[in-house]
Structures are given as C-alpha cells and as structure tokens.
Coordinates of C-alpha atoms in Angstrom, one line a residue:
Chain O
M1 CA 6.1 52.4 12.6
T2 CA 6.6 52.3 16.4
K3 CA 6.5 55.8 17.8
N4 CA 9.5 55.4 20.0
K5 CA 11.8 54.1 17.3
P6 CA 14.6 56.5 16.3
L7 CA 14.4 58.0 12.8
I8 CA 17.6 57.2 11.0
L9 CA 18.8 58.8 7.8
I10 CA 21.1 56.7 5.7
T11 CA 23.4 57.9 3.0
N12 CA 26.8 57.2 1.4
D13 CA 29.2 58.2 -1.3
D14 CA 29.5 55.0 -3.3
G15 CA 26.0 55.3 -4.5
V16 CA 22.6 53.8 -3.6
T17 CA 23.4 50.4 -5.2
A18 CA 26.6 49.8 -3.3
P19 CA 26.8 46.7 -1.1
G20 CA 28.1 48.8 1.7
I21 CA 25.0 50.8 2.1
N22 CA 22.9 47.7 2.0
A23 CA 24.8 46.3 4.9
L24 CA 24.2 49.5 6.8
M25 CA 20.5 49.4 5.9
A26 CA 20.2 45.9 7.3
V27 CA 21.7 46.8 10.6
M28 CA 19.7 50.1 11.0
A29 CA 16.4 48.5 10.1
E30 CA 16.6 46.5 13.3
I31 CA 17.3 49.7 15.3
G32 CA 15.0 52.3 13.9
D33 CA 12.8 53.6 11.2
I34 CA 15.0 54.2 8.3
V35 CA 15.0 56.5 5.2
V36 CA 17.7 56.2 2.6
V37 CA 18.8 59.1 0.4
A38 CA 21.9 58.3 -1.4
P39 CA 23.7 59.4 -4.6
D40 CA 22.5 57.8 -7.9
K41 CA 26.2 57.2 -8.9
P42 CA 29.5 56.9 -7.1
Q43 CA 30.6 60.2 -5.5
S44 CA 33.9 59.2 -3.9
G45 CA 36.3 62.1 -3.4
M46 CA 33.6 64.7 -3.7
A47 CA 34.4 65.9 -0.1
H48 CA 32.0 68.6 1.1
A49 CA 31.0 69.7 -2.5
I50 CA 27.5 71.0 -3.0
T51 CA 25.6 71.4 -6.2
M52 CA 24.9 75.1 -6.9
S53 CA 25.2 75.6 -10.6
E54 CA 23.3 72.4 -11.7
T55 CA 19.9 71.1 -11.0
L56 CA 19.2 68.2 -8.7
Y57 CA 16.9 65.2 -9.4
L58 CA 15.4 63.0 -6.7
N59 CA 14.1 59.5 -7.6
K60 CA 11.9 57.5 -5.2
I61 CA 13.2 53.9 -5.8
S62 CA 11.1 52.1 -3.2
T63 CA 7.4 51.5 -3.7
E64 CA 4.5 52.1 -1.3
N65 CA 4.6 48.5 0.0
D66 CA 8.4 48.3 0.6
P67 CA 9.4 48.3 4.2
V68 CA 12.1 50.9 3.6
T69 CA 11.9 54.3 1.9
V70 CA 14.7 54.7 -0.6
Y71 CA 15.6 57.7 -2.7
S72 CA 18.4 58.3 -5.1
C73 CA 19.7 61.8 -5.7
S74 CA 21.7 63.2 -8.6
G75 CA 23.9 65.3 -6.3
T76 CA 26.7 64.9 -3.9
P77 CA 26.5 63.2 -0.4
V78 CA 26.2 66.6 1.2
D79 CA 23.3 67.4 -1.2
C80 CA 21.7 64.2 -0.2
V81 CA 21.7 65.1 3.5
K82 CA 20.4 68.6 2.7
I83 CA 17.5 67.5 0.5
A84 CA 16.6 64.6 2.8
V85 CA 16.3 66.9 5.8
K86 CA 14.5 69.7 3.9
E87 CA 12.3 67.9 1.3
I88 CA 11.8 64.3 2.4
L89 CA 11.9 63.8 6.2
K90 CA 8.9 65.0 8.2
R91 CA 11.1 65.7 11.2
K92 CA 14.8 66.1 12.0
P93 CA 16.2 62.6 12.2
D94 CA 17.6 61.2 15.5
L95 CA 20.7 59.9 13.7
C96 CA 22.4 60.1 10.3
V97 CA 24.7 57.3 9.3
S98 CA 26.8 57.2 6.2
G99 CA 28.6 54.3 4.5
V100 CA 29.6 51.6 4.9
N101 CA 32.3 53.0 2.6
H102 CA 34.2 50.7 0.4
G103 CA 37.7 51.7 1.6
S104 CA 38.9 53.3 4.7
N105 CA 38.4 57.0 5.6
S106 CA 41.0 57.2 8.3
S107 CA 43.5 59.9 8.8
I108 CA 43.5 62.8 6.2
N109 CA 40.9 61.0 4.1
V110 CA 38.3 62.5 6.3
I111 CA 38.8 65.7 4.3
Y112 CA 38.5 64.1 0.9
S113 CA 35.7 61.7 1.8
G114 CA 32.1 62.1 0.6
T115 CA 31.1 59.6 3.2
M116 CA 32.4 61.7 6.0
S117 CA 31.3 65.0 4.5
A118 CA 27.7 63.8 4.6
V119 CA 28.3 63.0 8.3
I120 CA 29.8 66.4 8.9
E121 CA 26.9 68.1 7.1
A122 CA 24.5 66.3 9.4
G123 CA 26.6 67.5 12.4
I124 CA 26.4 71.1 11.2
E125 CA 22.6 70.7 11.0
G126 CA 22.6 69.5 14.6
I127 CA 21.9 65.8 13.8
P128 CA 24.0 63.1 15.6
A129 CA 26.0 61.4 12.9
I130 CA 28.4 58.5 12.3
G131 CA 30.4 57.5 9.3
F132 CA 31.4 53.9 8.8
S133 CA 34.1 52.7 6.5
L134 CA 35.7 49.3 5.9
S135 CA 39.4 49.0 4.9
D136 CA 38.6 47.0 1.8
F137 CA 38.0 48.7 -1.6
N138 CA 36.5 45.5 -3.0
W139 CA 32.9 46.0 -4.2
N140 CA 32.3 42.5 -2.9
A141 CA 33.9 43.1 0.5
N142 CA 32.6 41.1 3.4
F143 CA 30.4 43.4 5.5
E144 CA 28.9 40.6 7.6
E145 CA 31.9 40.5 9.9
I146 CA 31.5 44.1 11.0
K147 CA 27.7 44.2 11.4
P148 CA 27.7 43.4 15.1
F149 CA 30.1 46.3 15.7
I150 CA 28.1 48.7 13.6
R151 CA 25.1 47.8 15.7
K152 CA 27.0 48.2 19.0
I153 CA 28.5 51.6 18.0
T154 CA 25.1 52.9 16.8
L155 CA 23.3 51.8 20.0
E156 CA 26.0 53.2 22.2
T157 CA 25.7 56.5 20.3
L158 CA 21.9 56.6 20.6
K159 CA 22.1 55.8 24.4
N160 CA 24.8 58.2 25.3
K161 CA 24.8 61.6 23.6
L162 CA 27.5 62.8 21.3
P163 CA 29.3 65.9 22.5
K164 CA 28.0 69.1 20.9
D165 CA 29.3 69.7 17.3
V166 CA 31.1 66.4 17.3
V167 CA 30.5 63.5 14.8
L168 CA 32.1 60.1 14.7
N169 CA 34.4 58.6 12.0
V170 CA 34.5 54.9 12.4
N171 CA 36.9 52.7 10.4
F172 CA 37.0 48.9 10.4
P173 CA 40.0 46.8 9.7
K174 CA 39.6 44.0 7.1
L175 CA 39.4 41.2 9.5
K176 CA 37.1 38.4 10.6
Q177 CA 34.9 39.3 13.5
K178 CA 36.8 37.0 15.9
D179 CA 40.1 38.6 15.0
I180 CA 39.0 42.2 15.7
K181 CA 40.6 43.2 19.0
G182 CA 38.1 45.9 20.0
I183 CA 37.2 49.6 19.6
K184 CA 39.7 52.4 20.2
I185 CA 39.0 56.2 20.4
C186 CA 41.8 57.7 18.3
R187 CA 43.1 60.9 16.8
Q188 CA 43.4 61.4 13.1
A189 CA 46.9 60.3 12.0
K190 CA 49.0 63.1 10.4
A191 CA 49.3 61.5 7.0
F192 CA 48.9 62.7 3.4
W193 CA 48.5 61.5 -0.2
A194 CA 51.6 61.9 -2.3
A195 CA 50.0 62.8 -5.6
K196 CA 51.0 61.0 -8.7
F197 CA 49.8 62.1 -12.2
H198 CA 49.7 59.6 -15.0
K199 CA 50.2 61.6 -18.2
R200 CA 48.6 60.1 -21.4
E201 CA 47.6 61.2 -24.8
T202 CA 44.2 61.3 -26.4
P203 CA 43.9 59.6 -29.8
Q204 CA 43.9 63.2 -31.1
G205 CA 47.3 63.9 -29.6
R206 CA 46.2 66.0 -26.6
D207 CA 47.9 65.4 -23.2
Y208 CA 45.7 64.5 -20.3
Y209 CA 46.2 63.3 -16.8
W210 CA 44.9 60.8 -14.3
L211 CA 45.3 61.7 -10.7
S212 CA 46.3 59.0 -8.3
G213 CA 48.4 59.0 -5.2
E214 CA 50.3 57.1 -2.5
F215 CA 49.1 57.2 1.1
T216 CA 52.1 58.3 3.1
N217 CA 52.0 58.2 6.9
P218 CA 55.0 59.5 8.8
D219 CA 52.9 59.6 12.0
Q220 CA 53.8 56.6 14.2
G221 CA 51.7 57.6 17.2
E222 CA 49.9 54.6 18.8
D223 CA 46.9 56.8 19.5
T224 CA 46.1 57.3 15.8
D225 CA 43.4 55.7 13.7
E226 CA 46.1 54.3 11.4
W227 CA 47.8 52.5 14.3
A228 CA 44.5 51.1 15.5
L229 CA 43.5 49.7 12.1
N230 CA 47.0 48.2 11.5
N231 CA 46.8 46.5 14.8
G232 CA 43.4 44.9 14.6
Y233 CA 41.3 47.5 16.2
I234 CA 38.2 49.5 15.1
S235 CA 39.1 53.2 15.2
I236 CA 36.7 55.9 16.2
V237 CA 37.8 59.5 15.7
P238 CA 35.6 62.2 17.1
V239 CA 35.5 64.8 14.3
Q240 CA 34.8 68.6 14.6
F241 CA 33.8 71.1 12.0
D242 CA 35.1 74.2 13.8
L243 CA 38.4 74.3 11.9
T244 CA 39.8 77.2 14.0
A245 CA 43.4 76.4 15.0
Y246 CA 42.9 77.9 18.5
H247 CA 46.4 77.0 19.5
A248 CA 47.8 79.3 16.8
T249 CA 45.9 82.4 17.9
K250 CA 48.3 83.6 20.5
Q251 CA 51.3 83.4 18.1
L252 CA 49.5 85.1 15.3
N253 CA 48.5 87.9 17.6
T254 CA 52.2 88.8 18.1
W255 CA 52.6 89.6 14.4
N256 CA 52.5 93.2 13.3
W257 CA 49.2 93.2 11.6
N258 CA 48.1 96.8 12.2
E259 CA 51.1 99.1 12.0
Chain H
M1 CA 63.8 85.8 -12.1
T2 CA 65.7 86.9 -9.0
K3 CA 67.0 84.0 -7.0
N4 CA 65.9 85.2 -3.7
K5 CA 62.3 86.0 -4.6
P6 CA 59.8 83.7 -3.1
L7 CA 58.0 81.3 -5.4
I8 CA 54.3 81.9 -5.1
L9 CA 51.6 79.5 -6.5
I10 CA 48.2 81.2 -7.1
T11 CA 44.9 79.5 -7.6
N12 CA 41.2 80.2 -6.9
D13 CA 37.8 78.6 -7.3
D14 CA 36.1 81.2 -9.5
G15 CA 38.2 80.3 -12.5
V16 CA 41.3 81.6 -14.1
T17 CA 39.4 84.5 -15.8
A18 CA 37.9 86.0 -12.6
P19 CA 38.8 89.6 -11.7
G20 CA 39.6 88.4 -8.1
I21 CA 42.5 86.2 -9.2
N22 CA 43.8 89.1 -11.4
A23 CA 43.9 91.3 -8.3
L24 CA 45.8 88.7 -6.4
M25 CA 48.3 88.2 -9.3
A26 CA 48.9 92.0 -9.4
V27 CA 49.8 92.1 -5.7
M28 CA 51.9 88.9 -5.8
A29 CA 53.9 89.8 -8.9
E30 CA 55.4 92.6 -6.8
I31 CA 56.4 90.2 -4.0
G32 CA 57.7 87.1 -5.8
D33 CA 57.9 84.9 -8.8
I34 CA 54.4 83.7 -9.5
V35 CA 52.8 80.7 -11.2
V36 CA 49.1 80.6 -11.7
V37 CA 47.2 77.3 -11.9
A38 CA 43.5 77.8 -11.7
P39 CA 40.3 76.1 -12.8
D40 CA 39.2 76.7 -16.3
K41 CA 35.6 77.3 -15.1
P42 CA 33.9 78.3 -11.8
Q43 CA 34.3 75.7 -9.1
S44 CA 32.6 77.4 -6.2
G45 CA 31.2 75.0 -3.6
M46 CA 33.5 72.2 -4.8
A47 CA 35.0 72.1 -1.3
H48 CA 37.9 69.6 -1.1
A49 CA 36.7 67.5 -4.0
I50 CA 39.3 65.8 -6.2
T51 CA 38.9 64.3 -9.7
M52 CA 39.4 60.6 -9.6
S53 CA 37.0 59.1 -12.1
E54 CA 37.6 61.7 -14.9
T55 CA 40.6 62.8 -16.8
L56 CA 42.3 66.2 -16.2
Y57 CA 43.4 68.7 -18.8
L58 CA 46.0 71.4 -18.3
N59 CA 46.3 74.4 -20.7
K60 CA 49.2 76.8 -20.7
I61 CA 47.5 80.1 -21.3
S62 CA 50.6 82.3 -21.1
T63 CA 53.1 82.5 -23.9
E64 CA 56.9 82.3 -23.6
N65 CA 57.3 86.1 -23.5
D66 CA 54.6 86.7 -20.9
P67 CA 56.0 87.9 -17.5
V68 CA 53.7 85.4 -15.7
T69 CA 53.2 81.7 -16.2
V70 CA 49.5 80.9 -16.3
Y71 CA 47.8 77.5 -16.6
S72 CA 44.1 76.6 -16.5
C73 CA 43.1 73.1 -15.3
S74 CA 39.9 71.2 -16.0
G75 CA 39.7 70.0 -12.4
T76 CA 38.8 71.3 -8.9
P77 CA 40.9 73.9 -6.9
V78 CA 42.4 71.0 -5.0
D79 CA 43.4 69.3 -8.3
C80 CA 45.0 72.6 -9.3
V81 CA 47.3 72.6 -6.3
K82 CA 48.2 68.9 -6.7
I83 CA 49.0 69.2 -10.4
A84 CA 50.9 72.5 -9.9
V85 CA 53.1 71.0 -7.3
K86 CA 53.7 67.7 -9.0
E87 CA 53.7 68.5 -12.7
I88 CA 54.4 72.2 -13.2
L89 CA 56.6 73.7 -10.5
K90 CA 60.2 72.8 -10.4
R91 CA 60.4 73.2 -6.6
K92 CA 58.0 73.3 -3.7
P93 CA 56.5 76.9 -3.6
D94 CA 57.3 79.2 -0.7
L95 CA 53.6 80.2 -0.5
C96 CA 50.3 79.3 -2.0
V97 CA 47.6 82.0 -2.2
S98 CA 44.0 81.4 -3.3
G99 CA 41.3 83.9 -4.3
V100 CA 40.5 86.7 -4.1
N101 CA 37.2 84.9 -3.8
H102 CA 34.1 86.8 -5.1
G103 CA 32.1 86.4 -1.8
S104 CA 33.1 85.8 1.8
N105 CA 34.4 82.5 3.1
S106 CA 34.0 83.3 6.7
S107 CA 32.4 81.0 9.3
I108 CA 31.2 77.5 8.2
N109 CA 31.9 78.5 4.5
V110 CA 35.5 77.4 5.0
I111 CA 34.1 73.8 4.7
Y112 CA 32.2 74.4 1.4
S113 CA 34.7 76.7 -0.2
G114 CA 36.9 75.6 -3.1
T115 CA 39.1 78.7 -2.4
M116 CA 39.9 77.5 1.1
S117 CA 40.2 73.8 0.2
A118 CA 43.0 74.7 -2.2
V119 CA 44.6 76.5 0.7
I120 CA 44.1 73.5 3.0
E121 CA 45.5 71.2 0.4
A122 CA 48.6 73.3 0.2
G123 CA 48.8 73.2 4.0
I124 CA 48.5 69.4 3.9
E125 CA 51.5 69.3 1.5
G126 CA 53.5 71.5 3.8
I127 CA 53.2 74.7 1.9
P128 CA 52.4 78.0 3.8
A129 CA 49.1 79.1 2.4
I130 CA 46.6 81.9 2.6
G131 CA 43.0 82.2 1.2
F132 CA 41.6 85.7 0.5
S133 CA 37.9 86.4 0.1
L134 CA 36.0 89.7 -0.3
S135 CA 32.5 90.0 1.0
D136 CA 31.1 91.0 -2.3
F137 CA 29.7 88.5 -4.8
N138 CA 29.7 91.0 -7.6
W139 CA 31.9 90.0 -10.6
N140 CA 32.9 93.6 -10.9
A141 CA 33.7 94.0 -7.2
N142 CA 36.3 96.6 -6.3
F143 CA 39.5 94.8 -5.4
E144 CA 41.6 97.9 -5.5
E145 CA 40.6 98.9 -1.9
I146 CA 42.0 95.7 -0.4
K147 CA 45.2 95.3 -2.3
P148 CA 47.4 97.1 0.3
F149 CA 46.1 94.7 2.9
I150 CA 46.7 91.6 0.8
R151 CA 50.2 92.8 0.4
K152 CA 50.7 93.5 4.1
I153 CA 49.2 90.1 5.1
T154 CA 51.4 88.2 2.6
L155 CA 54.6 90.0 3.6
E156 CA 53.9 89.4 7.3
T157 CA 53.2 85.7 6.6
L158 CA 56.5 85.4 4.6
K159 CA 58.5 87.2 7.3
N160 CA 57.1 85.3 10.3
K161 CA 56.4 81.6 9.9
L162 CA 53.0 80.1 10.0
P163 CA 52.6 77.6 12.9
K164 CA 52.9 74.0 11.7
D165 CA 49.8 72.6 10.0
V166 CA 48.0 75.9 10.1
V167 CA 46.8 78.0 7.1
L168 CA 45.1 81.4 7.0
N169 CA 41.5 82.3 6.0
V170 CA 41.4 86.0 5.3
N171 CA 38.1 87.8 4.7
F172 CA 37.7 91.4 3.7
P173 CA 34.6 93.5 4.4
K174 CA 33.1 95.4 1.4
L175 CA 34.5 98.8 2.4
K176 CA 36.7 101.5 1.1
Q177 CA 40.3 101.2 2.3
K178 CA 40.0 104.2 4.6
D179 CA 37.0 102.8 6.3
I180 CA 38.6 99.4 7.1
K181 CA 39.4 99.5 10.9
G182 CA 42.2 97.0 10.8
I183 CA 43.0 93.2 11.0
K184 CA 41.7 90.9 13.7
I185 CA 42.7 87.3 14.4
C186 CA 39.4 85.5 14.9
R187 CA 37.7 82.2 15.4
Q188 CA 35.2 80.7 12.9
A189 CA 31.7 81.7 13.9
K190 CA 29.4 78.8 14.6
A191 CA 26.9 79.5 11.8
F192 CA 25.2 77.4 9.2
W193 CA 23.3 77.5 5.9
A194 CA 19.6 76.8 6.3
A195 CA 19.0 75.0 3.0
K196 CA 16.2 75.9 0.7
F197 CA 15.2 73.9 -2.3
H198 CA 13.4 75.5 -5.2
K199 CA 11.2 72.8 -6.8
R200 CA 10.5 73.2 -10.5
E201 CA 9.3 71.1 -13.4
T202 CA 11.1 70.4 -16.6
P203 CA 9.2 71.0 -19.9
Q204 CA 8.7 67.2 -19.9
G205 CA 7.0 67.3 -16.5
R206 CA 9.8 65.9 -14.3
D207 CA 10.5 67.5 -10.9
Y208 CA 13.9 69.0 -10.3
Y209 CA 15.4 71.2 -7.6
W210 CA 17.7 74.1 -7.2
L211 CA 19.7 74.2 -3.9
S212 CA 20.0 77.6 -2.2
G213 CA 20.2 78.6 1.4
E214 CA 20.1 81.3 4.0
F215 CA 23.2 82.0 6.1
T216 CA 22.1 81.8 9.7
N217 CA 24.4 82.9 12.5
P218 CA 23.3 82.5 16.0
D219 CA 26.9 83.0 17.3
Q220 CA 27.1 86.5 18.6
G221 CA 30.7 86.2 19.9
E222 CA 32.8 89.3 19.3
D223 CA 35.9 87.1 18.7
T224 CA 34.3 85.6 15.5
D225 CA 35.1 86.3 11.9
E226 CA 31.5 87.3 11.3
W227 CA 31.6 90.0 14.0
A228 CA 34.9 91.3 12.7
L229 CA 33.5 91.6 9.1
N230 CA 30.3 93.2 10.3
N231 CA 32.2 95.7 12.3
G232 CA 34.6 97.0 9.7
Y233 CA 37.6 94.7 10.3
I234 CA 39.5 92.2 8.1
S235 CA 39.2 88.8 9.7
I236 CA 42.0 86.2 9.8
V237 CA 41.1 82.8 11.1
P238 CA 43.9 80.3 11.6
V239 CA 42.7 77.0 10.0
Q240 CA 43.7 73.5 10.9
F241 CA 43.1 70.2 9.0
D242 CA 43.4 67.9 11.9
L243 CA 39.7 67.5 12.5
T244 CA 40.1 65.4 15.7
A245 CA 37.8 66.8 18.4
Y246 CA 40.4 66.3 21.1
H247 CA 38.1 67.8 23.7
A248 CA 35.6 64.9 23.1
T249 CA 38.0 62.1 23.6
K250 CA 37.7 61.8 27.4
Q251 CA 33.9 61.7 27.3
L252 CA 33.9 59.1 24.5
N253 CA 36.3 56.9 26.5
T254 CA 33.7 56.6 29.3
W255 CA 31.2 54.9 26.9
N256 CA 30.9 51.1 27.0
W257 CA 32.6 50.3 23.7
N258 CA 34.2 46.9 24.5
E259 CA 31.9 45.0 26.7

C-alpha cells in the first residue's frame, strides 16, 4: 500500500455480489486503496434505514492474500457505512463511493435509494462521497461503457474538494461510451412514483399486496437530472442532508403560533 | 360524517398500539374525519424504506360500529401512506399526521425517522403533512401536556396553507404544558450520531454487533430545533424533499467535467 494513495470505502445496495459493485471496485482499485463493505443481500428501497432492533453480522469474504479487503454485512447500506467506519477502517476514508446501482437513482429516487443513503450517511460523517447509478435494471448491464466516466468523476472529486455537507448523485444513461454527450450538473427533477398495489390472495384465502409504481415526471425543466439522462448526458446532482426548507421560514413566521 | 370536516390520515412508526398514536387520534378526532393506517409492529429507524421484495398485509382492526377506521399494515411507515392513499381512502386526505413519536426527531434524526418519512411521503404525494414527536422515549410518556399544542398547530396548518413541497417537523420538549414557552420556527441543527457498535458472541461463538450511537451536536445556533427544545420551546422545522444543494451548483460547474 502506497502511503499517498487515497483510502476509498465502497458499498452499494444491490449486495456484495452485484456486477455493479464489481465495476466500481475495478475502477477504484486503480485510484486508491479500497475496502469493500456491502450488504450480504439486496437492499434496494431501504433508504436511510438503520438496524436497531436486530443484530448485525459481518463476514470477511476476502482472504489474507487477496489484493482487496471485502466484507459483507447483514444490515442496510447505512449500517455498512457505519460499521465500516467504526469497526473496520483504521482511519476515516478519503472517499466513499456507492453503486454502481442497477437502475437509476435520479429525481425523487434519491429519497428511496439505499445506494444514495449510504452516500448521504458518509456525508453526515464528514466523508466526501459519490453515488453512481446506471439507468439499466438488468443484472447483466454493461458497466464497461461508463468506467472511464466513473474514473473521471472520482479523480475530479478527489482533486477539487466537495462543498461542505454536499455529496454527489451521479446517474448514467444507458448508452455506449461514444454516444454519451458529456456531464451536466443538474437539479433533482420534481417527479414522484404513482403507487400501484397488486392485490392477490394466499392459498389460504388471505389478501395480500405487492407494491409497485409508475414513475411520473411532470417537471420538464432542462436543468433536471431526468432531462440530462433522457438527452444523452450523465447527470450529477449535488445533494444536501440539511432538509430545512429555508425559503418557507418567513411565511411560517407570519402564522399565529403563539397567541 | 360531516361533509365539511377535513379528512385526516394518521400514521406513525412506533406501531398501531403505541400510546403516542392514540394521543394523536384523540386530538384529530375533534378536528376531522380520521382514518388510521399504521405499522403492525415498531418501525423506528426505517427511514424512507419501502417494501418491494416482500408482500404486504393489511388488517382492519376497527369494526363497523367503531367511530374510527383503523388499519394495521405489515410494512414501513412509507408503505402505510402509500397503501392508505391508494387502497383505503376514497379521496386524497386534507392532511396527514404522523406520530406522536416516542422520542424526538429533531436535527439529523429527520433522515433516520420513520415518523418523518411518512410525512415526507405524504408531501411528495401532494398531501399537507405534519410529524409530531415528543422528547421522551418512555412508552408511558405523558402526551396529555402537549395535546393543546398539537391541536393548535394542526388547526393553524389547516387554516393557512403549507408552502408547496414543504412539510412540518414538530418536536415537543418533555415539559408540563405550563412550562412550555411557546412555538419556534427553526432550522435543523447540524448534528450527527457517533455510532457505537457493541460486539458480542453468539452461544455458538460467532461475533455479532448491536448498533447504538451517541447524539453529538456541535451546532450551537440559537435558531436550531435543538436549541429550541433545550430551552423550553416547541420546535417546528419546515422540511423539503428536494435534496438539491443549489448553493453548490456554481462551484461544481467550475470543475473540469468535460475535457
């Protein structure tokens, strides 16, 4: 291990065996010393959940002679970041990367995403952090096309410094490298998931439901991540975890709270 | 049911049997027509998690003659809001309230909280929404003292209109009604949980961990929710779900993304 190499923590929400995290490991191994701590099973849609009423298990998957240290954890992506920082890493990492997610985490998905919640948790803990997602849910998605961009974005982030309390949400369109038009700094599109419940019956006659939904985006702004992805660009949204709606404070202060 | 009464959806993350949600039901029943859809078990720390790879069950707990319609759901607080809106309520509710949480959801806890994620989900779906939390983790906490304030805040929110894409995070100090100094509109304090893992061994000799943590608040601002709570005030933080760090856009646009 070279002393000057950055220490990079890698996690995801699709689980430690996902092709997406392997792509990320391959790129990061050329940039720094990497440690992988990822969920032992898929954790999509877990958002910023933490495990408080159950126990956590940690399994070292790599052996002493492996070039990379890999752990799986029985918890959520946020648990992975917490346990990595507190129990595994000897010092605070220089960077935390999460992904590459199988499927986009643009727009409102940043709130449901385990991938991005791991990134936000790192941000809360003062670690520069980037989430990468590819707009392709296929388990065998082609991550080769985006590797040069992952490398570029990571190096640029390490060279410059992220603004305080800001992490990056990077989404890639499903395109060949040569067809990607470039990188755009965007805002989160104001979209939502129109929920749909599939009602079924157990063999014993009890009703149950499957949650699904349809992504609905009425926001046609050309400065959004959705626009960028739909027009051949890689979107980068700077993400904050101070949820205070400062713009609403003045209006709320005119209400009669204390009479 | 009076036609002009507001339709109020009630949920929480401590589960349908928690004293906190009963206090909320008591106050809301005097204000509107209420429907309760809450988790069938505690879901603290579930954040904005949704249930995608498991089935959901819905149980109608109330009977036809009960004055209030109550369902329990096997999913997360966010699942509860989604299934209530889509499968139970005949029209979009006029208000969604969540809580009263046993324990505060001030500062960074807004991100981990199931109570507040239900509120944010309602906000995403265009429903005015308020989360209520009491700074007392005790199951037998005294909710009587805060009932008049819950009523006041709810009526004020129904009378005025919440700014678009903004929901409210209300936290109460653990005080007698007469000792509460008033209501303050605040910002989220920049605090974090310093994680602590308790390492133990199963009877079979396998290591496992319990996650806990220590709330750490270096933010001494007197405009924060933490300051308000520690100084005898009820804190209200307006919360947004557009996580874009707009203030960071300019700086990020100076980086060399596309050369």
